[in-house]
PDB file of C-alpha atoms and ligand atoms in Angstrom:
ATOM      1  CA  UNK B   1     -23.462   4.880 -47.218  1.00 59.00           C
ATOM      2  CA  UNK B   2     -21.505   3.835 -50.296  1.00 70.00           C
ATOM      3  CA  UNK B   3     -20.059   5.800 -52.472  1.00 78.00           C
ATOM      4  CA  UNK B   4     -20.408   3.494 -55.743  1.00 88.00           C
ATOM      5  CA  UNK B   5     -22.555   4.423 -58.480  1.00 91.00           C
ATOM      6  CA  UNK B   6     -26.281   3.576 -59.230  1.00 94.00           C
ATOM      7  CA  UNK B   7     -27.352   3.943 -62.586  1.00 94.00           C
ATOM      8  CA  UNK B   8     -30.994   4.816 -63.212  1.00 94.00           C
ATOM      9  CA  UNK B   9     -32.875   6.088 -66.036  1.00 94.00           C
ATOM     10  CA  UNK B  10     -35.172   9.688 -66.190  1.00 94.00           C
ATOM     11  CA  UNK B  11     -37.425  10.373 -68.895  1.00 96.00           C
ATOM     12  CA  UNK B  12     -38.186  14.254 -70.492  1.00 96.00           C
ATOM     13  CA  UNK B  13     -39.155  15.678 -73.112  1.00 97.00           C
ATOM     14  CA  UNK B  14     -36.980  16.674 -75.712  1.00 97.00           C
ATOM     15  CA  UNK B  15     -36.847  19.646 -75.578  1.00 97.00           C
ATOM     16  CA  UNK B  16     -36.155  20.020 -72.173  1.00 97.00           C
ATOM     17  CA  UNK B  17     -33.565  17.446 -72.990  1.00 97.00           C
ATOM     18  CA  UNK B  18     -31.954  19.665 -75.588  1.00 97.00           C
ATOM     19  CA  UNK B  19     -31.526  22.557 -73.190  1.00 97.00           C
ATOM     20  CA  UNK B  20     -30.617  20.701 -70.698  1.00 96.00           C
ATOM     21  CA  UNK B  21     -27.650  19.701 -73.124  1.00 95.00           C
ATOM     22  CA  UNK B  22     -26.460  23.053 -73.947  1.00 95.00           C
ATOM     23  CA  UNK B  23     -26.464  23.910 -70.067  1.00 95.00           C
ATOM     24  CA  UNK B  24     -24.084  20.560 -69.639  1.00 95.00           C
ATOM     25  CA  UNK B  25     -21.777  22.093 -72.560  1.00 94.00           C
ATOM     26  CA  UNK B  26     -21.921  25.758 -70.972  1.00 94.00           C
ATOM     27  CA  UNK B  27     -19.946  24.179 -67.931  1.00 92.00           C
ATOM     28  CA  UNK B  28     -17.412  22.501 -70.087  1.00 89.00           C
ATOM     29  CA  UNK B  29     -15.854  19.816 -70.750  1.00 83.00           C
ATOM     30  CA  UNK B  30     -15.433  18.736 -67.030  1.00 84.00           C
ATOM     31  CA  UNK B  31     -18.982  17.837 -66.938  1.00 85.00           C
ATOM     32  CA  UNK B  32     -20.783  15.616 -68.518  1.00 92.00           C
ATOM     33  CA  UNK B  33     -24.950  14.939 -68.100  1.00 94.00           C
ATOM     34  CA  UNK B  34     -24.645  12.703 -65.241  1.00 94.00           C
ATOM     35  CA  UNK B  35     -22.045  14.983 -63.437  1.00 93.00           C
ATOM     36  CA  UNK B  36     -24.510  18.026 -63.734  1.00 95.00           C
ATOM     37  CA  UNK B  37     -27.625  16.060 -62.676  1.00 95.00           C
ATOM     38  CA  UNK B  38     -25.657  15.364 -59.853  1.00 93.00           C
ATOM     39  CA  UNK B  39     -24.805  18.897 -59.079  1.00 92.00           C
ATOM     40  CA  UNK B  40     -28.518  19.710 -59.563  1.00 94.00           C
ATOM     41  CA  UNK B  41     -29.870  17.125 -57.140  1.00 94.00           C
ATOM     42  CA  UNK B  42     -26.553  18.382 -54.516  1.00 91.00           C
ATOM     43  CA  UNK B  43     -28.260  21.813 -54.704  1.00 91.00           C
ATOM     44  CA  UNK B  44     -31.675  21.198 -54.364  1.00 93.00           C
ATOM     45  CA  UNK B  45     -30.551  19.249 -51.552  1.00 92.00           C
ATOM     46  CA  UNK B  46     -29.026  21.929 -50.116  1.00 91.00           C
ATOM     47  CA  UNK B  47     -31.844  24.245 -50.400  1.00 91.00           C
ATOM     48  CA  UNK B  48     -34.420  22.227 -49.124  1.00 92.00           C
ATOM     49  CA  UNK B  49     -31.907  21.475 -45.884  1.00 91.00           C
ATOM     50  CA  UNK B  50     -31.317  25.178 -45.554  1.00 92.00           C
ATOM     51  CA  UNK B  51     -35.003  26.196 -45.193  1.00 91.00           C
ATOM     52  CA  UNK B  52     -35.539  22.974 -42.352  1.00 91.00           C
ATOM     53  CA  UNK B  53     -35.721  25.231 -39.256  1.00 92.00           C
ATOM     54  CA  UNK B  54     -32.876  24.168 -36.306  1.00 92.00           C
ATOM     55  CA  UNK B  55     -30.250  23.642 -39.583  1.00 92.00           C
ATOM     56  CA  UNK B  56     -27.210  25.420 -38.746  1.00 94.00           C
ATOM     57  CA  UNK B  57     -26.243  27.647 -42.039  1.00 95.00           C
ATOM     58  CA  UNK B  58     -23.593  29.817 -43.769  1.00 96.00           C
ATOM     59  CA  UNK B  59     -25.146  32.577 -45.282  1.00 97.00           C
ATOM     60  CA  UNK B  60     -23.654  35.241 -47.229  1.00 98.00           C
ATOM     61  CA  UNK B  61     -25.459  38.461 -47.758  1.00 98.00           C
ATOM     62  CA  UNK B  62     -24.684  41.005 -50.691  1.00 98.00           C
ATOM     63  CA  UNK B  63     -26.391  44.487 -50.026  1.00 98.00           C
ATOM     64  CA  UNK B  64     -25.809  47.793 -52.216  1.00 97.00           C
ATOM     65  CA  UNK B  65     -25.505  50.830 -50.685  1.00 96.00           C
ATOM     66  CA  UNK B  66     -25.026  54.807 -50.821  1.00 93.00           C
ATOM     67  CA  UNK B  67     -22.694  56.060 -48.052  1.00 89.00           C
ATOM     68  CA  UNK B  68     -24.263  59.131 -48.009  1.00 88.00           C
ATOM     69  CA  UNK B  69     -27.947  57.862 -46.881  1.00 86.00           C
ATOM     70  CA  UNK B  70     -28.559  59.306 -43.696  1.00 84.00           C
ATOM     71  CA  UNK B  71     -26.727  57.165 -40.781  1.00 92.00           C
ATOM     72  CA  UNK B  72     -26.860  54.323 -42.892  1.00 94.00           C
ATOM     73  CA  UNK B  73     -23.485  52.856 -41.849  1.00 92.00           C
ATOM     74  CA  UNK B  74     -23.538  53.626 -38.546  1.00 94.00           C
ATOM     75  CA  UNK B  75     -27.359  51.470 -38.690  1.00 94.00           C
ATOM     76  CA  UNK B  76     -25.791  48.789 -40.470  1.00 95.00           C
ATOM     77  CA  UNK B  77     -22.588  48.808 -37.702  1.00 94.00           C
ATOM     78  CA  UNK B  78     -24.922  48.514 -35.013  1.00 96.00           C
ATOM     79  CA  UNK B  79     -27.045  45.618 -36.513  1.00 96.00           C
ATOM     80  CA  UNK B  80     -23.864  43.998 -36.926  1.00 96.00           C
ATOM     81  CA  UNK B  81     -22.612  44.348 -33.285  1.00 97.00           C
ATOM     82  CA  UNK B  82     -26.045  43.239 -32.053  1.00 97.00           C
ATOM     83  CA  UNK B  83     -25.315  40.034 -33.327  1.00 97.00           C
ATOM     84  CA  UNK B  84     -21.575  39.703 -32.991  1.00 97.00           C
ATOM     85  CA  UNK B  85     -22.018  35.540 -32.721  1.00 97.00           C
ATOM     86  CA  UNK B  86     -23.523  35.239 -35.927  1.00 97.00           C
ATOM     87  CA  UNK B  87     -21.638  37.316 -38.654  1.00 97.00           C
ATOM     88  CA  UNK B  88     -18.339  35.922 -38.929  1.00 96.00           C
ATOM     89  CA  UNK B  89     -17.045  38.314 -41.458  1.00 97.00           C
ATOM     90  CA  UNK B  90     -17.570  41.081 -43.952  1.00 96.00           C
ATOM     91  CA  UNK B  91     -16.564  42.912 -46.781  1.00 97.00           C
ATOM     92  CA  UNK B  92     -16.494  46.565 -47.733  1.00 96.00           C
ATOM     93  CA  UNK B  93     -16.035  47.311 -51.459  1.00 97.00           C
ATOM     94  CA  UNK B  94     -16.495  51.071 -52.685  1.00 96.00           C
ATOM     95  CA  UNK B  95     -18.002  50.977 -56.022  1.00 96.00           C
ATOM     96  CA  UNK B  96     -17.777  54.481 -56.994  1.00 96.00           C
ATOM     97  CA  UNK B  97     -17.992  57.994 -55.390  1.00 94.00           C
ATOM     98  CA  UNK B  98     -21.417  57.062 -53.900  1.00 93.00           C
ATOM     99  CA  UNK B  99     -21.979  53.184 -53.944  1.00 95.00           C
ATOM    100  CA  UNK B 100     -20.758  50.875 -51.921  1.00 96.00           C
ATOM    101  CA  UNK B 101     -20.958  47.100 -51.583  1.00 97.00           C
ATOM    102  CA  UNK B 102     -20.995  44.802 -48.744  1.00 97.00           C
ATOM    103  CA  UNK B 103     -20.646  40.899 -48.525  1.00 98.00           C
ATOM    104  CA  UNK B 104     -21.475  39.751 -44.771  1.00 98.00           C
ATOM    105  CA  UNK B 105     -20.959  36.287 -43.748  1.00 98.00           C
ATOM    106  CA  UNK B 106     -22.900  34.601 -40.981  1.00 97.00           C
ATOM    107  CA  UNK B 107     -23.123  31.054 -39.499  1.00 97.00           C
ATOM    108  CA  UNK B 108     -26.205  30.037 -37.891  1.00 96.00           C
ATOM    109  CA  UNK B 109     -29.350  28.518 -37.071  1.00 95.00           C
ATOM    110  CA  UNK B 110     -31.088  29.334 -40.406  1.00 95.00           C
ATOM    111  CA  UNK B 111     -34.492  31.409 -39.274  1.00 96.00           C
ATOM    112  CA  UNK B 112     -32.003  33.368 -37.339  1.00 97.00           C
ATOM    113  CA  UNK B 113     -29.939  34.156 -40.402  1.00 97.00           C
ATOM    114  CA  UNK B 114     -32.920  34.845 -42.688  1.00 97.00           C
ATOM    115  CA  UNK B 115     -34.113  37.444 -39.628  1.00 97.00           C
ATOM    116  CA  UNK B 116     -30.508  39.232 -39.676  1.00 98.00           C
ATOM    117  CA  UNK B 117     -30.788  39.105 -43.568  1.00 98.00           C
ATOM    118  CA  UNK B 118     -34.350  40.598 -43.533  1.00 97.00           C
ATOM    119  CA  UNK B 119     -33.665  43.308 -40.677  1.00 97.00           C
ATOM    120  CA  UNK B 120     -30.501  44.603 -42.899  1.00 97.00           C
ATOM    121  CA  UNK B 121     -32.389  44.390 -46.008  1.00 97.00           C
ATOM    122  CA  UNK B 122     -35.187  46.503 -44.818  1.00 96.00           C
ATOM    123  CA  UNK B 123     -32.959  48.802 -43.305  1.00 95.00           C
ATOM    124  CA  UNK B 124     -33.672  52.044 -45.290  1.00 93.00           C
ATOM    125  CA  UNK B 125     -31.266  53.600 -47.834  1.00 93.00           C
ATOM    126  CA  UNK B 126     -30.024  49.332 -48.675  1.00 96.00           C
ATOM    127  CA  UNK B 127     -30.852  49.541 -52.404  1.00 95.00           C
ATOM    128  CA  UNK B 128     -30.700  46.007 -52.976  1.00 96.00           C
ATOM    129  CA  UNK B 129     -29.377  42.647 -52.014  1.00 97.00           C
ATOM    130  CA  UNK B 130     -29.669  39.109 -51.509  1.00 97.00           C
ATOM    131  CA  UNK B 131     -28.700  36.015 -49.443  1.00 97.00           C
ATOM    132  CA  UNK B 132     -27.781  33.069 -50.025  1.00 97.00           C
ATOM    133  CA  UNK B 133     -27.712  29.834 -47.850  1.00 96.00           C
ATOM    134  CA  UNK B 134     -25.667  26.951 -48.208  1.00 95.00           C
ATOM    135  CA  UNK B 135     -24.514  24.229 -45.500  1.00 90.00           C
ATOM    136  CA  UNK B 136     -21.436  21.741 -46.157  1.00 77.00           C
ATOM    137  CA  UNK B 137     -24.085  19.499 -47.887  1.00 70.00           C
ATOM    138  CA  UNK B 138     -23.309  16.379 -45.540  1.00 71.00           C
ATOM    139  CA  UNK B 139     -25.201  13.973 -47.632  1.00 60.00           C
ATOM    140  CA  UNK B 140     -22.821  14.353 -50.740  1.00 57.00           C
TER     141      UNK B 140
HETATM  142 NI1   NI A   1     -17.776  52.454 -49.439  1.00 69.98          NI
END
């Protein structure tokens, strides 16, 4: 696959044209329209490869928490020991006297790390979170 450059033209409206524009300046001067249509295609790329089952994923998963729900750290441990192969890492971050954040990083076939995701999500006393999937993006 070459690596060369292939111009080709899009039509919009204007509109969509001119916001599109003041996204391209919000990134700076680094990037210019072609760089962020590129960036744009690159991610929806990624998406779309992330939600093909059998893809092997990173995922990171951001969940908000109070300490003091009942056992609700020593659930979340446990999830985390069940699957020992997947999460690769995680992050504690105590937000105030109750809160606390948590980043947990996982590598894996992608249903599997949208099930993890789901099980600690529903887990009760998680206030909120969200994952996100990305994979190195091969076809850049
Ligand atoms: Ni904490």
């Amino acid at each position: 696959m070459s690596n060369d450059l292939v111009r080709f033209s899009v039509a919009m409206p204007e509109e969509l044209l001119m916001s599109f524009d003041q996204l391209v300046a919000r990134r700076g001067l680094a990037k210019n329209r072609s760089e962020v249509v590129r960036d744009l295609v690159r991610d929806a790329l990624v998406e779309d490869e992330c939600s093909t089952p059998g893809i092997v994923v990173m995922g990171t998963l951001t969940i908000v928490y109070d300490h003091h729900a009942n056992d609700l750290q020593e659930k979340l441990h446990a999830i985390q020991h069940d699957y020992f192969e997947e999460i690769v890492s995680s992050m504690h971050v105590h937000v105030d006297q109750h809160m606390c954040l948590e980043v947990i990083v996982m590598r894996g076939e992608t249903g599997l790390i949208q099930g993890i995701a789901n099980r600690i999500l529903g887990t009760k006393g998680v206030q909120n979170g969200r994952l996100v999937l990305t994979t190195t993006g091969k076809f850049m």
